Every structure is written in structure tokens, then in C-alpha cells.
Coordinates of C-alpha atoms in Angstrom, one line a residue:
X1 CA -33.0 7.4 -3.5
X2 CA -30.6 4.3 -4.0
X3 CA -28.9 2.9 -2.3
X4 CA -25.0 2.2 -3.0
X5 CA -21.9 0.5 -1.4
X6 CA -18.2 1.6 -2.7
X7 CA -15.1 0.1 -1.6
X8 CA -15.7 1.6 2.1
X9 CA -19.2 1.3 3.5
X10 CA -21.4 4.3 5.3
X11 CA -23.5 2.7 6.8
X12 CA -24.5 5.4 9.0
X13 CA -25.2 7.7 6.3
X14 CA -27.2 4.9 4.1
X15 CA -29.3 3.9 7.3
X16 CA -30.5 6.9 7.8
X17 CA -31.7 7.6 4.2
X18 CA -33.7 4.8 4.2
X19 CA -35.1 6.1 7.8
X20 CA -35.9 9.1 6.7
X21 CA -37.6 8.0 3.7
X22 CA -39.3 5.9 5.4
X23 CA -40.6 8.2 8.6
X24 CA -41.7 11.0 6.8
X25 CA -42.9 9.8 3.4
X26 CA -46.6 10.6 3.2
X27 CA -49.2 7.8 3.7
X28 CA -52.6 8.5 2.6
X29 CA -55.3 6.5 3.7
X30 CA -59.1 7.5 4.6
X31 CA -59.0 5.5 8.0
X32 CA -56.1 6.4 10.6
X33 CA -55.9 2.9 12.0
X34 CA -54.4 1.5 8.8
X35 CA -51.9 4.6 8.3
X36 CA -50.5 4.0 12.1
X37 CA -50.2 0.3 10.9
X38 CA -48.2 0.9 8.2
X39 CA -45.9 3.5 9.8
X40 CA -45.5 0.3 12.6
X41 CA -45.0 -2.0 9.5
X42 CA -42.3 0.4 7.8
X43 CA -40.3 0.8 11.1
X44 CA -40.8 -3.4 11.7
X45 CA -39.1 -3.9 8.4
X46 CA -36.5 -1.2 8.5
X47 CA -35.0 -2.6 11.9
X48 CA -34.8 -6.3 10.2
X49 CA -33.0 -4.7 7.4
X50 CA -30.6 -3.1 9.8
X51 CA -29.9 -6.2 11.9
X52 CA -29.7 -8.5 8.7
X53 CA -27.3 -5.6 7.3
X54 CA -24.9 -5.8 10.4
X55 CA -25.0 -9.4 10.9
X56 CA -23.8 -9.9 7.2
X57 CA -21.6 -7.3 8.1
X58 CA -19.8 -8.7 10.7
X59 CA -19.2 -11.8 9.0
X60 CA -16.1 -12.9 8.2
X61 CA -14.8 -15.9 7.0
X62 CA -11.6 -17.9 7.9
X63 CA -8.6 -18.9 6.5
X64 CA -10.2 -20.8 3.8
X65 CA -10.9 -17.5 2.1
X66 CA -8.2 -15.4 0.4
X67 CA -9.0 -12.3 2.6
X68 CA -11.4 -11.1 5.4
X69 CA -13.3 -8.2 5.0
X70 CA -11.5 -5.0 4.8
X71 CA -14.2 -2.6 3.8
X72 CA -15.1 -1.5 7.6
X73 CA -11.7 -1.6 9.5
X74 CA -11.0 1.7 9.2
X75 CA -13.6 3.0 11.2
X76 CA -12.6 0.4 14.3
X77 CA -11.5 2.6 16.3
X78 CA -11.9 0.4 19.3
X79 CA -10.0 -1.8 18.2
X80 CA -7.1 0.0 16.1
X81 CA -4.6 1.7 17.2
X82 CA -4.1 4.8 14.1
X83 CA -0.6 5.1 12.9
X84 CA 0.1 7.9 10.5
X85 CA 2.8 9.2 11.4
X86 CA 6.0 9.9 8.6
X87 CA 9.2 9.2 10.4
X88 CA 12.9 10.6 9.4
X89 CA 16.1 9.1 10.7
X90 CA 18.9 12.1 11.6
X91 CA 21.1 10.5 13.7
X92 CA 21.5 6.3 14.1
X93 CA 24.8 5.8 15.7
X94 CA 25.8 3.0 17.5
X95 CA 30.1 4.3 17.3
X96 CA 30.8 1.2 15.2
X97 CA 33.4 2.9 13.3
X98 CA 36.0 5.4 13.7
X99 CA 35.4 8.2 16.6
X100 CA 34.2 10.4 16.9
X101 CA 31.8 9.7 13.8
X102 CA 30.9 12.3 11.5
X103 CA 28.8 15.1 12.4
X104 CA 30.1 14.7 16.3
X105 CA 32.8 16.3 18.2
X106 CA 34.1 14.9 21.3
X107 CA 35.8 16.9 24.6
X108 CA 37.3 15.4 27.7
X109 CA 38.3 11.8 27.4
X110 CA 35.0 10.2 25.3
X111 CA 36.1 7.7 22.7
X112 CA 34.9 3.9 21.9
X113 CA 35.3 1.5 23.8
X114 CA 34.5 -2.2 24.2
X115 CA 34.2 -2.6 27.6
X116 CA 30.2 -2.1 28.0
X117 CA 27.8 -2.0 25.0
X118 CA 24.2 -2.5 24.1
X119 CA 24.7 -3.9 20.2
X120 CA 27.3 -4.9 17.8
X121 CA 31.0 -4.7 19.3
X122 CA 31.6 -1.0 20.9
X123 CA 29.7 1.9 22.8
X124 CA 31.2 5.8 23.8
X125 CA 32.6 5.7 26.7
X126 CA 33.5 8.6 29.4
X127 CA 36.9 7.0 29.5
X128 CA 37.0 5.6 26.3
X129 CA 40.0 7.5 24.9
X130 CA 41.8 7.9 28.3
X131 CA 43.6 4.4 27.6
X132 CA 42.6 3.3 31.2
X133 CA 41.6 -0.4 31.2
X134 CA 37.7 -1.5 32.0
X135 CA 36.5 -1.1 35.4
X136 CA 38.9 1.9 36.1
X137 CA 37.8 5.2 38.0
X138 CA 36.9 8.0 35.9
X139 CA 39.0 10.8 36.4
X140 CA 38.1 13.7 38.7
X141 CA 37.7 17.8 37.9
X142 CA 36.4 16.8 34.1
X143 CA 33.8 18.3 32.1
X144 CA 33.7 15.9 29.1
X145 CA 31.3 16.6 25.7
X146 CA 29.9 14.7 23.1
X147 CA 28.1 16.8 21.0
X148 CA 26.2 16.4 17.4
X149 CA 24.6 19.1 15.2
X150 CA 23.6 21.0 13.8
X151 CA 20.4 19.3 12.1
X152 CA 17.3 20.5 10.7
X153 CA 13.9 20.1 12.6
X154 CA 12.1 23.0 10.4
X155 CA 9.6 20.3 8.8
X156 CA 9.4 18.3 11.7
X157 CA 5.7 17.8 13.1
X158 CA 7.7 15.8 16.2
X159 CA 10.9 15.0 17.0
X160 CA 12.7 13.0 20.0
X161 CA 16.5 12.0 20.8
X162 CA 16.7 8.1 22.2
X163 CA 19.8 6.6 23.5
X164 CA 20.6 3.5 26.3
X165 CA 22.7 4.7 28.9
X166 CA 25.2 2.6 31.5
X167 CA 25.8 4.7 34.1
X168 CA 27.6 4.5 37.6
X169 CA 28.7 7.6 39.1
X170 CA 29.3 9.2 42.6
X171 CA 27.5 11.9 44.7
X172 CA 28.4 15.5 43.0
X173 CA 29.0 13.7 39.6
X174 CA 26.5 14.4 36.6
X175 CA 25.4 12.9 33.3
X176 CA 23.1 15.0 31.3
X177 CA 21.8 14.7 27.5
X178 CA 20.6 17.9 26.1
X179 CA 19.6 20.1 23.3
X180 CA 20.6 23.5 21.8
X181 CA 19.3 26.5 19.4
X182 CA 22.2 28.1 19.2
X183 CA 25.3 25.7 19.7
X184 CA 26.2 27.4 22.8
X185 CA 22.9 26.8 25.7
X186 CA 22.1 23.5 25.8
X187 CA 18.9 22.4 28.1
X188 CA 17.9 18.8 29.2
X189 CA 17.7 15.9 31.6
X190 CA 20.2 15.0 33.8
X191 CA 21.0 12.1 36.7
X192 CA 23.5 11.8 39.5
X193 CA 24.5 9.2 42.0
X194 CA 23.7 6.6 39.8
X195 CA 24.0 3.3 40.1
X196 CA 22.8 1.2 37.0
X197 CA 25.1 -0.9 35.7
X198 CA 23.5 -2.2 32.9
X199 CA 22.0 -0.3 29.4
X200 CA 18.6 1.3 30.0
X201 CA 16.7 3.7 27.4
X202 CA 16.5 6.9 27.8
X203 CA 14.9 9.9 25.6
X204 CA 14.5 13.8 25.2
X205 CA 11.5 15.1 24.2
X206 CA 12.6 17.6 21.3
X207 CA 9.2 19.2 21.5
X208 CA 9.5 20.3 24.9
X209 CA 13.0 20.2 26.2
X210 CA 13.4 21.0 29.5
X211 CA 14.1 24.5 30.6
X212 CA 14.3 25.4 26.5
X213 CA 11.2 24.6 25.4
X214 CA 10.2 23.1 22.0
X215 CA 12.6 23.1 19.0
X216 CA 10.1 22.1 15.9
X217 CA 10.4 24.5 13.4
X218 CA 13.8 25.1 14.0
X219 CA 16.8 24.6 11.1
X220 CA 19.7 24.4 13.1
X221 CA 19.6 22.4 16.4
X222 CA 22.1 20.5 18.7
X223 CA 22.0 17.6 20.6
X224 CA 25.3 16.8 23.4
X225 CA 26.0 14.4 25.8
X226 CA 27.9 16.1 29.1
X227 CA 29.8 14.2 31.5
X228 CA 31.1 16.5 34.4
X229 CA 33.0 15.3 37.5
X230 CA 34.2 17.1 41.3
X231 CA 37.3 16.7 43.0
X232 CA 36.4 13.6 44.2
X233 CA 36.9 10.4 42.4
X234 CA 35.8 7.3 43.5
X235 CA 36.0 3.4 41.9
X236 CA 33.0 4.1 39.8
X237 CA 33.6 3.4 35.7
X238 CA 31.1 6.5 34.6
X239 CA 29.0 6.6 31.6
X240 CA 28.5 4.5 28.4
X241 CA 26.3 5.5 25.9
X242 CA 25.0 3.3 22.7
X243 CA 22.7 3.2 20.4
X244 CA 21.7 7.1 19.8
X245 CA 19.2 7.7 17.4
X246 CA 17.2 11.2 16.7
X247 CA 14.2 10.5 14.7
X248 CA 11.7 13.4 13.7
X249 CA 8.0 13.5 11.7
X250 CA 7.0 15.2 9.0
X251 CA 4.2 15.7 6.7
X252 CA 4.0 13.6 3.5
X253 CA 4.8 15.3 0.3
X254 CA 2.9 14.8 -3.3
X255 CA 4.3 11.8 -5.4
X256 CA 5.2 12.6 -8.4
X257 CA 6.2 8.6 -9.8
X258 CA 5.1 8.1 -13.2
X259 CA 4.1 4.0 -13.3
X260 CA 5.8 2.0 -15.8
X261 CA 3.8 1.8 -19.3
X262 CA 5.3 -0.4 -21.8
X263 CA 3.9 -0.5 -25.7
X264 CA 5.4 -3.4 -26.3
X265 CA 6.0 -7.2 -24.9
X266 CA 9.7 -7.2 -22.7
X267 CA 12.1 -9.4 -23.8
X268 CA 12.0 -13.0 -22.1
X269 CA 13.4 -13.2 -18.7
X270 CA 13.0 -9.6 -18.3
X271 CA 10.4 -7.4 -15.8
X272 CA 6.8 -8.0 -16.8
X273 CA 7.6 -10.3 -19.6
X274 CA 5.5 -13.3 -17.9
X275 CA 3.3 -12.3 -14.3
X276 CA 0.4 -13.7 -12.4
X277 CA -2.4 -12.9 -13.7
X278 CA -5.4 -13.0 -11.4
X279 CA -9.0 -12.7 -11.5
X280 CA -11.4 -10.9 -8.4
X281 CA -11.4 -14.4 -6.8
X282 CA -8.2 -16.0 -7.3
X283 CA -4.9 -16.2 -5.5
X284 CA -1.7 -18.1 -5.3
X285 CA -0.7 -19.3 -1.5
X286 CA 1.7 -21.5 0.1
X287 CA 1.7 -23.7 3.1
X288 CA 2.7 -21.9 6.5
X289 CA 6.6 -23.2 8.0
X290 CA 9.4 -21.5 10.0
X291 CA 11.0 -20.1 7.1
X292 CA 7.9 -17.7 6.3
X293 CA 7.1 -17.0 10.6
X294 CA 8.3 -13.3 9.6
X295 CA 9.0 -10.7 12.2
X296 CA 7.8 -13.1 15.5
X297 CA 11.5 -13.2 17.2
X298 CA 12.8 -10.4 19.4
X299 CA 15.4 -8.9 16.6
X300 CA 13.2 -10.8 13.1
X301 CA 13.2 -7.8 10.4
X302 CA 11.5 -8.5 7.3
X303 CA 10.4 -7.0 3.7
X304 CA 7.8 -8.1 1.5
X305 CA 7.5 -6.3 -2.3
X306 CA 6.8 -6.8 -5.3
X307 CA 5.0 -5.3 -8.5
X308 CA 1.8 -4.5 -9.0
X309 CA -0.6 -3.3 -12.7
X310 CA -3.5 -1.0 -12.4
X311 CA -5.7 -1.7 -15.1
X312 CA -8.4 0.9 -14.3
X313 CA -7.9 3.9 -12.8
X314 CA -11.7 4.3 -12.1
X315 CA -12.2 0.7 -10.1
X316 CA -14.0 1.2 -6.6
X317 CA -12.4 -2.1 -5.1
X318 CA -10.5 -3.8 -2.5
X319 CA -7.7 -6.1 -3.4
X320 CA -5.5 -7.9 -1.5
X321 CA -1.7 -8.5 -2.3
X322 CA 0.0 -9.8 0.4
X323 CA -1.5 -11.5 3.3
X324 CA -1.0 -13.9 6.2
X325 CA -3.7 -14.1 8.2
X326 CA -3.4 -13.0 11.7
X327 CA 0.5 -11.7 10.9
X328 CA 0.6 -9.3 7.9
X329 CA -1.6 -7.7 5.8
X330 CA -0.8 -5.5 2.5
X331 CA -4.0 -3.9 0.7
X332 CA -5.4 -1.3 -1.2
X333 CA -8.8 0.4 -1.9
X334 CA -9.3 1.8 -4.8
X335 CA -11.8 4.8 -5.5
X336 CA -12.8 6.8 -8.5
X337 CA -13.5 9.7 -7.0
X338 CA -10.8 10.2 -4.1
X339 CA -7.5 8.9 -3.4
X340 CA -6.4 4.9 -3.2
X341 CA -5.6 3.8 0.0
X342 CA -2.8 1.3 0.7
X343 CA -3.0 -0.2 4.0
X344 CA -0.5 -2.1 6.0
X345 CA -1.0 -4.1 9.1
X346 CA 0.2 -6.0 11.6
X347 CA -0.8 -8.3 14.1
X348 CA -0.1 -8.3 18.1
X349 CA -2.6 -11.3 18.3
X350 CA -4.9 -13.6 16.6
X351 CA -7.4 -11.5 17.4
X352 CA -8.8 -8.0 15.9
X353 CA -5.7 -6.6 17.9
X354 CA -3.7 -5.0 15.6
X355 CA -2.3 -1.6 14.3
X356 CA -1.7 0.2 10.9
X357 CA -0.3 2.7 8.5
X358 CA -1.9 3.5 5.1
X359 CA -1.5 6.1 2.3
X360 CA -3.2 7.9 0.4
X361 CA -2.3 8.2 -3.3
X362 CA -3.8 8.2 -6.8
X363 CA -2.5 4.7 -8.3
X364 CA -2.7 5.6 -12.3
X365 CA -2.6 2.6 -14.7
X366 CA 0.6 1.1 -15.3
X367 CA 2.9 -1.0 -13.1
X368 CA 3.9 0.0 -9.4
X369 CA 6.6 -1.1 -7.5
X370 CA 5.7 -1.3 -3.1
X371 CA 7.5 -3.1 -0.4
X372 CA 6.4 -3.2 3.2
X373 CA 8.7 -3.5 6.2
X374 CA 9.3 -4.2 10.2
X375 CA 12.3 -3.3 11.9
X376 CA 11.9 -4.9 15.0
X377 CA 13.9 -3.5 17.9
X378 CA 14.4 -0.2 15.7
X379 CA 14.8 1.3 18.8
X380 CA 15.1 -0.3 22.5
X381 CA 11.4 1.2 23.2
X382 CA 10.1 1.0 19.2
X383 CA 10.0 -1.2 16.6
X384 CA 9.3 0.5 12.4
X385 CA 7.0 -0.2 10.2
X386 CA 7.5 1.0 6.7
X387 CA 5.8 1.7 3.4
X388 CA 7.3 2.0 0.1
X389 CA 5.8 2.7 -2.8
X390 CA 7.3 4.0 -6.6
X391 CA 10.8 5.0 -5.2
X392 CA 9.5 7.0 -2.3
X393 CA 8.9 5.9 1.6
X394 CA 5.1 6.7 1.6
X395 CA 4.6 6.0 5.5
X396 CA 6.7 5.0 8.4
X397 CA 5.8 4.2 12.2
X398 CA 7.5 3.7 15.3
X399 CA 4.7 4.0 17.4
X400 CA 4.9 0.0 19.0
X401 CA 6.4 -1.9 20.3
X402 CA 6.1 -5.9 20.0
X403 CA 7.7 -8.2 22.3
X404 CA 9.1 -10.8 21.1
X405 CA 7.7 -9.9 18.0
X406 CA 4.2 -9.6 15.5
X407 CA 2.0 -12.5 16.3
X408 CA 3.4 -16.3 15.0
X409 CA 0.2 -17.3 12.7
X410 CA 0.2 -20.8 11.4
X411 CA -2.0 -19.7 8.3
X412 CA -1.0 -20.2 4.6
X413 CA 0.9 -16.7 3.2
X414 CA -1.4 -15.7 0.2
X415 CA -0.4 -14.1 -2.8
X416 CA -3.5 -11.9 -4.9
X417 CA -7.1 -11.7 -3.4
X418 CA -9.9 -9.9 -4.8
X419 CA -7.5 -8.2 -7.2
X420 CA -8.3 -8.7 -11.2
X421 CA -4.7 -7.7 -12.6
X422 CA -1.4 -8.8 -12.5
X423 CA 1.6 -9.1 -10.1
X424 CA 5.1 -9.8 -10.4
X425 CA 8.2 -10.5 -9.2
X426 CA 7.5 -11.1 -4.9
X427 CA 10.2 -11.4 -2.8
X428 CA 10.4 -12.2 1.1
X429 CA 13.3 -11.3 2.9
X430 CA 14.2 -11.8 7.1
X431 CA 16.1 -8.1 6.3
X432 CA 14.5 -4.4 6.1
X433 CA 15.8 -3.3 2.3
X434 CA 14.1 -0.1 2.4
X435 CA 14.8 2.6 4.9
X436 CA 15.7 6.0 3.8
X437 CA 13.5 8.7 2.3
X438 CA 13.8 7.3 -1.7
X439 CA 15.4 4.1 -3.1
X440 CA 15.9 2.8 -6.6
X441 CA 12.9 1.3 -8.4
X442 CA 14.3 -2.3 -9.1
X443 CA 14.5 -2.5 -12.9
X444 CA 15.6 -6.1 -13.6
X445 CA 14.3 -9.7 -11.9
X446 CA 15.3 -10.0 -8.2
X447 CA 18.2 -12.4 -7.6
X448 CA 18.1 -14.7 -4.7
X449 CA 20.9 -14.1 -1.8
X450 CA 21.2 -15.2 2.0
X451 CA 18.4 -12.9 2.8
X452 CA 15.7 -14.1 0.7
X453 CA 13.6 -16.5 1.8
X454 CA 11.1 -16.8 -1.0
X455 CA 11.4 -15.5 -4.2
X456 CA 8.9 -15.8 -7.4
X457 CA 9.5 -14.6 -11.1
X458 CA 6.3 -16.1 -12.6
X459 CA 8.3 -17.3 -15.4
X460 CA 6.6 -20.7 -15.6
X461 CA 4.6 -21.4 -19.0
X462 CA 1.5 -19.7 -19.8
X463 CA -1.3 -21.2 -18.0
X464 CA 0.6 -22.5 -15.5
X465 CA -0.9 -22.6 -11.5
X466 CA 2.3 -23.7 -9.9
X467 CA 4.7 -21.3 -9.0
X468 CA 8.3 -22.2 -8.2
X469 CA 10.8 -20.4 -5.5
X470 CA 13.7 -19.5 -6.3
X471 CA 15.2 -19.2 -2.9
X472 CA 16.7 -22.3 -1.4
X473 CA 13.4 -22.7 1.0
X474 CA 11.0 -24.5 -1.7
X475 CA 8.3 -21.9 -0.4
X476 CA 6.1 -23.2 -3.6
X477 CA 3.1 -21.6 -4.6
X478 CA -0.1 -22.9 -5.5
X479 CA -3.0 -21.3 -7.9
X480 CA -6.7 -21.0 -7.3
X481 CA -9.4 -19.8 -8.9
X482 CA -7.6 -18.9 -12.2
X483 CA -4.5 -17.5 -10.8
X484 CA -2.2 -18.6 -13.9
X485 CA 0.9 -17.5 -15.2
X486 CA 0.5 -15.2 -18.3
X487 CA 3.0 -13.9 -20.7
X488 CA 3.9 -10.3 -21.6
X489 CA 1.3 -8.1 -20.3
X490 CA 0.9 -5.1 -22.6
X491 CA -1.2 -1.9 -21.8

């Protein structure tokens, strides 16, 4: 039987054919000595196969190649932590604007205030629309509610309300954050006789709320926030709250993108009109400097995207399309005979310590648009990783959290690897510009603003293996091994 690598190896499986083959094929010989010798001969050789296998295997090569090996790193588990998960944003309020903000009503004396926050220039306040100065005493005999909902949690695999908190209250005063079914009962966590003056996270697990139980699968629940007071006031400010977010994950639906297929050459200056074309072992790249350290500060966001043409729908490959070694990693395997996998990783440290998200798609021929993101500080306790591909968020994680940030490589950031097709239009920005469920396709050249910090149309002459930036960072890129511009790419 033969023996065959794809774009994943099973190694496992293709060991043990050969074993097998080998153990129990017949061996015919008129003198027993020389068939035990050959059985010891055929196990000899089948171990050297195996250790040569693995060692090669377990090669890889620094940064002077465009890309390590990807083919095994799935099957890490050691070493990677799984992310899969498909994340929704409800509720992501930090009571910037007018109070109380839409989709929340308000009881007692909550309103904004300035006095105590966590971000930007306000939190809600127990006080806040009492028109007592900071540092006052709350008032006494009050049962104060902020209150949000109803919202949906009937596709939700998980869900979970975050918030920070400031709280300083008395003996026989209470704070609790809760959930509801109905509107009406409302379940939860609670603290009294606190004394924390300054924001801490806190969360409610939507799944199993206490005294209620889960609420997944449900299509009308409530979230509140309930302030309530004795007789006895003393010089305590209360509560602040900031920050609230209710996030929920579901399962991810079927795309149903049709790629781009144009019969004939764009016009000049437009989309696909001139691209980089690349060959399996050429790449563009560009010297590491600050302006390309992406995501390694405490609140660094970042996006990377750009366009992508399958030219075979029936390749069993791995190419690589954005990569800094030891920070970020976009790829995808293709297959002929299951799903593509995108992949996106990130780095915690130079090391194999890192974590991911992929997809699972069929990529038919034409040209796909796919950005990857990091929210960093999504959350007090999370940070988001995102994938977008062909309008749609194909994967989303808040799983992690890195502090400062993803790990500060010095390598070069590398454009292309192993990838014979073309790419266009990458752009690099210190800003997340994808985050909801679907976004517009971009259908004309990216235009450089305060946000970008590289930025390359591929509009330099045929043949060409320098790349210009058109951001005002100079973030130049460099051909090799046949990465050229090419003009008007027509399927």
C-alpha cells in the first residue's frame, strides 16, 4: 500500500501500515534461522524509518525561511491551547452618552457621572443623577435599578455578563447584579460591607446563575444592577459600575459568499488590476521596527487583511499569508477532499506557546477578502481575537488574556509563503476594523488614514520586486523568490 502525505500528516495511521505490512507479511524460507533474521531485519529498518521520519519532522527552520512548519500543529495539544469558540457582543456599554442608554432603564438615583470611572470620561453611578457632588453619602431607605433586556440567548452555546465595579458601602447595604426569565425574578451575586475603592471585574455566569439556574436557550432574558440601602446612612459614596459587556457563543453558520470572478482585466488603479503574484517559494517581507510591534502594549489593537485568489479548488497545500514569526500568524490548508482550514495565531512567547482559532470553509476559486484581529483589553479579564472572511466574522475568541500584550518579536513581517497565487491590497492598522457579525467587502483600493500603519496596492510595474507603502511609515517591502508584481489577473 503507499504511502501518502496531504497538507496534514497522520503519521500514526501511516506508521502503522507500514508495521503491519511489515509484521505479518509472509516470509518463506526453507531454514527458520534466516526467516527470524529477516523479521529482526524488517523491524531494524522500520524503527530507522520512524526516528528519521520524526527527526525531519520536528525540524523547523528559522527566520530565514518564509514559514515554519504548519502541517503538525494541530495535533499539539500539549502545547496549544484550542480556541473555537464564536463570540456575540449584546451589550458593550461604558454610559459614554446620554443615560440611561438605549435598551436600559434606570430607578432610584443612577445616572452618569464623572466622579469614578474605569475608561473614557464617565461610569453609572448610585448617585449619579441625585446632583450630590463626589464623595457624598448615598442616600438611606433606597432601592435603586439599572436594568437591561430583554435579549436573546436562544442560540447561545455560552453566555456571561462582565462589568468592573467601585464599591464602598456600609453594614446592611447591598449591591447585587443579576439575571431574569421573566422581567420580574431576578437571581444573582451580591456583596455588602464593602470596601473597595477602586474598579475590580466582576462576572455572572449566564449558564448557571445563581439560585435561577442556566438561561441558554432562552429568547427573552434580563440582566439589572440593584442598589438597596437601610435607614442608616453613613459617609460612604456607593456603587460605580463601568464597562458592562454581555457576550454569548454560538455555533457557526454555513457561508454562503460567492468569491469575486472577473472575465475581464479591471480598469487601472482599481481592485485586482495589478497584485503580487507569488510562486510556492516566494514572499515579500519587510524589516521588523516599532511601527509594525502589533498588539505588544497593554491597550495595542490591531488588523491585518487583505485579498486573497484561489486558483485551484482541488490543491492539498499549506500557504502562508501573513506572518511574523513568533507574534502573528495567518494560514490556510487547503484539501480536496474536506474543508480549508484558515488558521490564526498568536504568540504569548518566543516559544511554541501560543493559542488559536481556525475555520473551516470551502475556499472556491476566485478572490476572497479576510482580515484578522486583536482587541486587547476587550474586556478587563479578556482580550478578542477575530476572524473575517468574505463579509462574515468566521471565528472570534476571548478566551486569554495577554499582559501587556502578544509577544514583541523582532523578526521581519512576511507577506506570501508557500502560496502559488496572488494577493492584494494588505493593510496594517494599530485599530480593530472588524467587529460585528458581517461587514462590507471593501470594493475599491484602501486609502491610507491615522490608523494605518502599512499599506500596499501592488501597483508598481509588472515585474517589479519592490513594494512601496503607502502609509507615512516607509514599511517597504522586498520580493524573493519570484514574488513580482503582475498586472490584471484574469480567471
Amino acid at each position: 500500500m503507499p504511502l501518502t502525505f496531504s497538507g496534514e500528516f497522520d503519521l500514526f495511521f501511516s506508521f502503522n501500515q507500514i508495521r503491519r505490512h511489515i509484521m505479518t507479511a509472509p516470509i518463506r524460507s526453507s531454514y527458520p534461522g534466516i526467516q527470524t533474521c529477516l523479521r529482526l531485519f524488517a523491524r531494524l529498518a522500520l524503527g530507522i524509518f520512524i526516528i528519521f521520519a520524526l527527526f525531519f519532522l520536528a525540524f523547523q527552520p528559522g527566520d530565514s525561511h518564509v514559514w515554519d512548519n504548519p502541517k503538525d500543529e494541530l495535533d499539539k495539544q500539549a502545547e496549544v491551547q484550542r480556541l473555537v469558540q464564536f463570540t456575540r457582543t449584546i451589550v458593550d456599554e461604558g454610559f459614554e452618552g446620554s443615560f440611561p442608554p438605549d435598551g436600559w432603564t434606570a430607578t432610584g438615583h443612577w445616572g452618569q457621572t464623572s466622579c469614578e470611572k474605569k475608561t473614557g470620561s464617565y461610569s453609572a453611578w448610585v448617585e449619579g443623577s441625585s446632583g450630590l457632588p463626589c464623595d457624598s453619602v448615598y442616600h438611606a431607605n433606597e432601592t435603586s435599578l439599572l436594568t437591561y433586556g430583554p435579549f436573546d440567548l436562544s442560540d447561545a452555546l455560552t453566555a456571561r455578563l462582565d462589568f468592573q465595579l467601585w464599591l464602598w458601602s456600609s453594614t446592611g447595604d447591598t449591591f447585587a447584579w443579576q439575571a431574569s426569565s421573566d422581567g420580574v425574578n431576578f437571581f444573582g451575586s451580591s456583596l455588602t460591607n464593602s470596601f473597595t475603592p477602586s474598579f475590580n471585574p466582576q462576572t455572572l455566569d449566564l449558564a448557571a446563575v445563581p439560585g435561577l439556574g442556566s438561561l441558554i436557550g432562552d429568547d427573552s432574558v434580563w440582566i439589572r444592577f440593584r442598589w438597596q440601602t437601610d435607614g442608616f446612612a453613613q459617609s460612604f459614596e456607593g456603587a460605580y459600575v463601568d464597562d458592562v459587556k454581555v457576550i454569548k457563543t454560538v455555533a457557526p453558520k454555513e457561508s454562503t459568499y460567492i468569491p469575486f470572478l472577473y472575465r475581464a482585466c479591471p480598469a487601472p488603479g482599481s481592485l485586482f488590476y495589478s497584485t503580487l503574484s507569488l510562486g510556492a517559494s516566494s514572499s515579500a517581507a519587510v524589516p521588523d521596527n516599532t511601527s509594525l510591534d502589533l498588539g505588544v502594549n497593554a491597550t495595542d489593537d490591531f488588523t491585518v487583511e487583505g485579498f486573497f485568489y484561489v486558483p485551484d479548488e482541488n490543491a492539498n497545500s499549506t500557504a502562508s499569508f501573513f506572518y511574523k514569526n513568533y507574534s502573528y500568524w495567518l494560514y490556510i490548508i487547503f484539501h480536496n477532499d474536506q474543508p480549508d482550514r484558515l488558521i490564526y495565531r498568536i504568540w504569548l512567547q518566543p516559544t511554541t506557546n501560543y493559542v488559536y482559532i481556525y475555520y473551516d470553509t470551502e475556499l472556491n476559486k476566485g478572490w476572497h477578502h479576510v482580515a484578522i484581529t486583536f482587541d486587547n483589553e476587550f474586556t478587563s479579564s479578556w482580550d478578542l481575537m477575530g476572524l473575517f472572511l468574505d463579509g462574515e466574522q468566521a471565528r472570534s475568541s476571548v478566551s486569554t488574556e495577554w499582559t501587556p500584550g502578544i509577544n514583541n518579536s523582532s523578526s521581519s513581517t512576511v507577506i506570501g509563503g508557500s502560496f502559488a497565487g496572488n494577493i492584494e491590497e494588505v493593510r496594517i492598522s494599530n485599530t480593530v476594523r472588524y467587529s460585528g457579525l458581517t461587514y462590507t467587502i471593501p470594493s475599491t483600493p484602501f486609502i491610507s488614514d491615522a490608523s494605518t500603519v502599512a499599506l500596499w496596492h501592488f501597483d508598481e510595474a509588472s515585474g517589479s520586486f519592490v513594494f512601496n507603502d503607502s502609509s507615512p511609515y516607509g514599511n517597504t517591502l522586498t520580493g524573493a523568490g519570484g514574488a513580482v508584481a503582475s498586472a490584471c489577473v484574469n480567471p
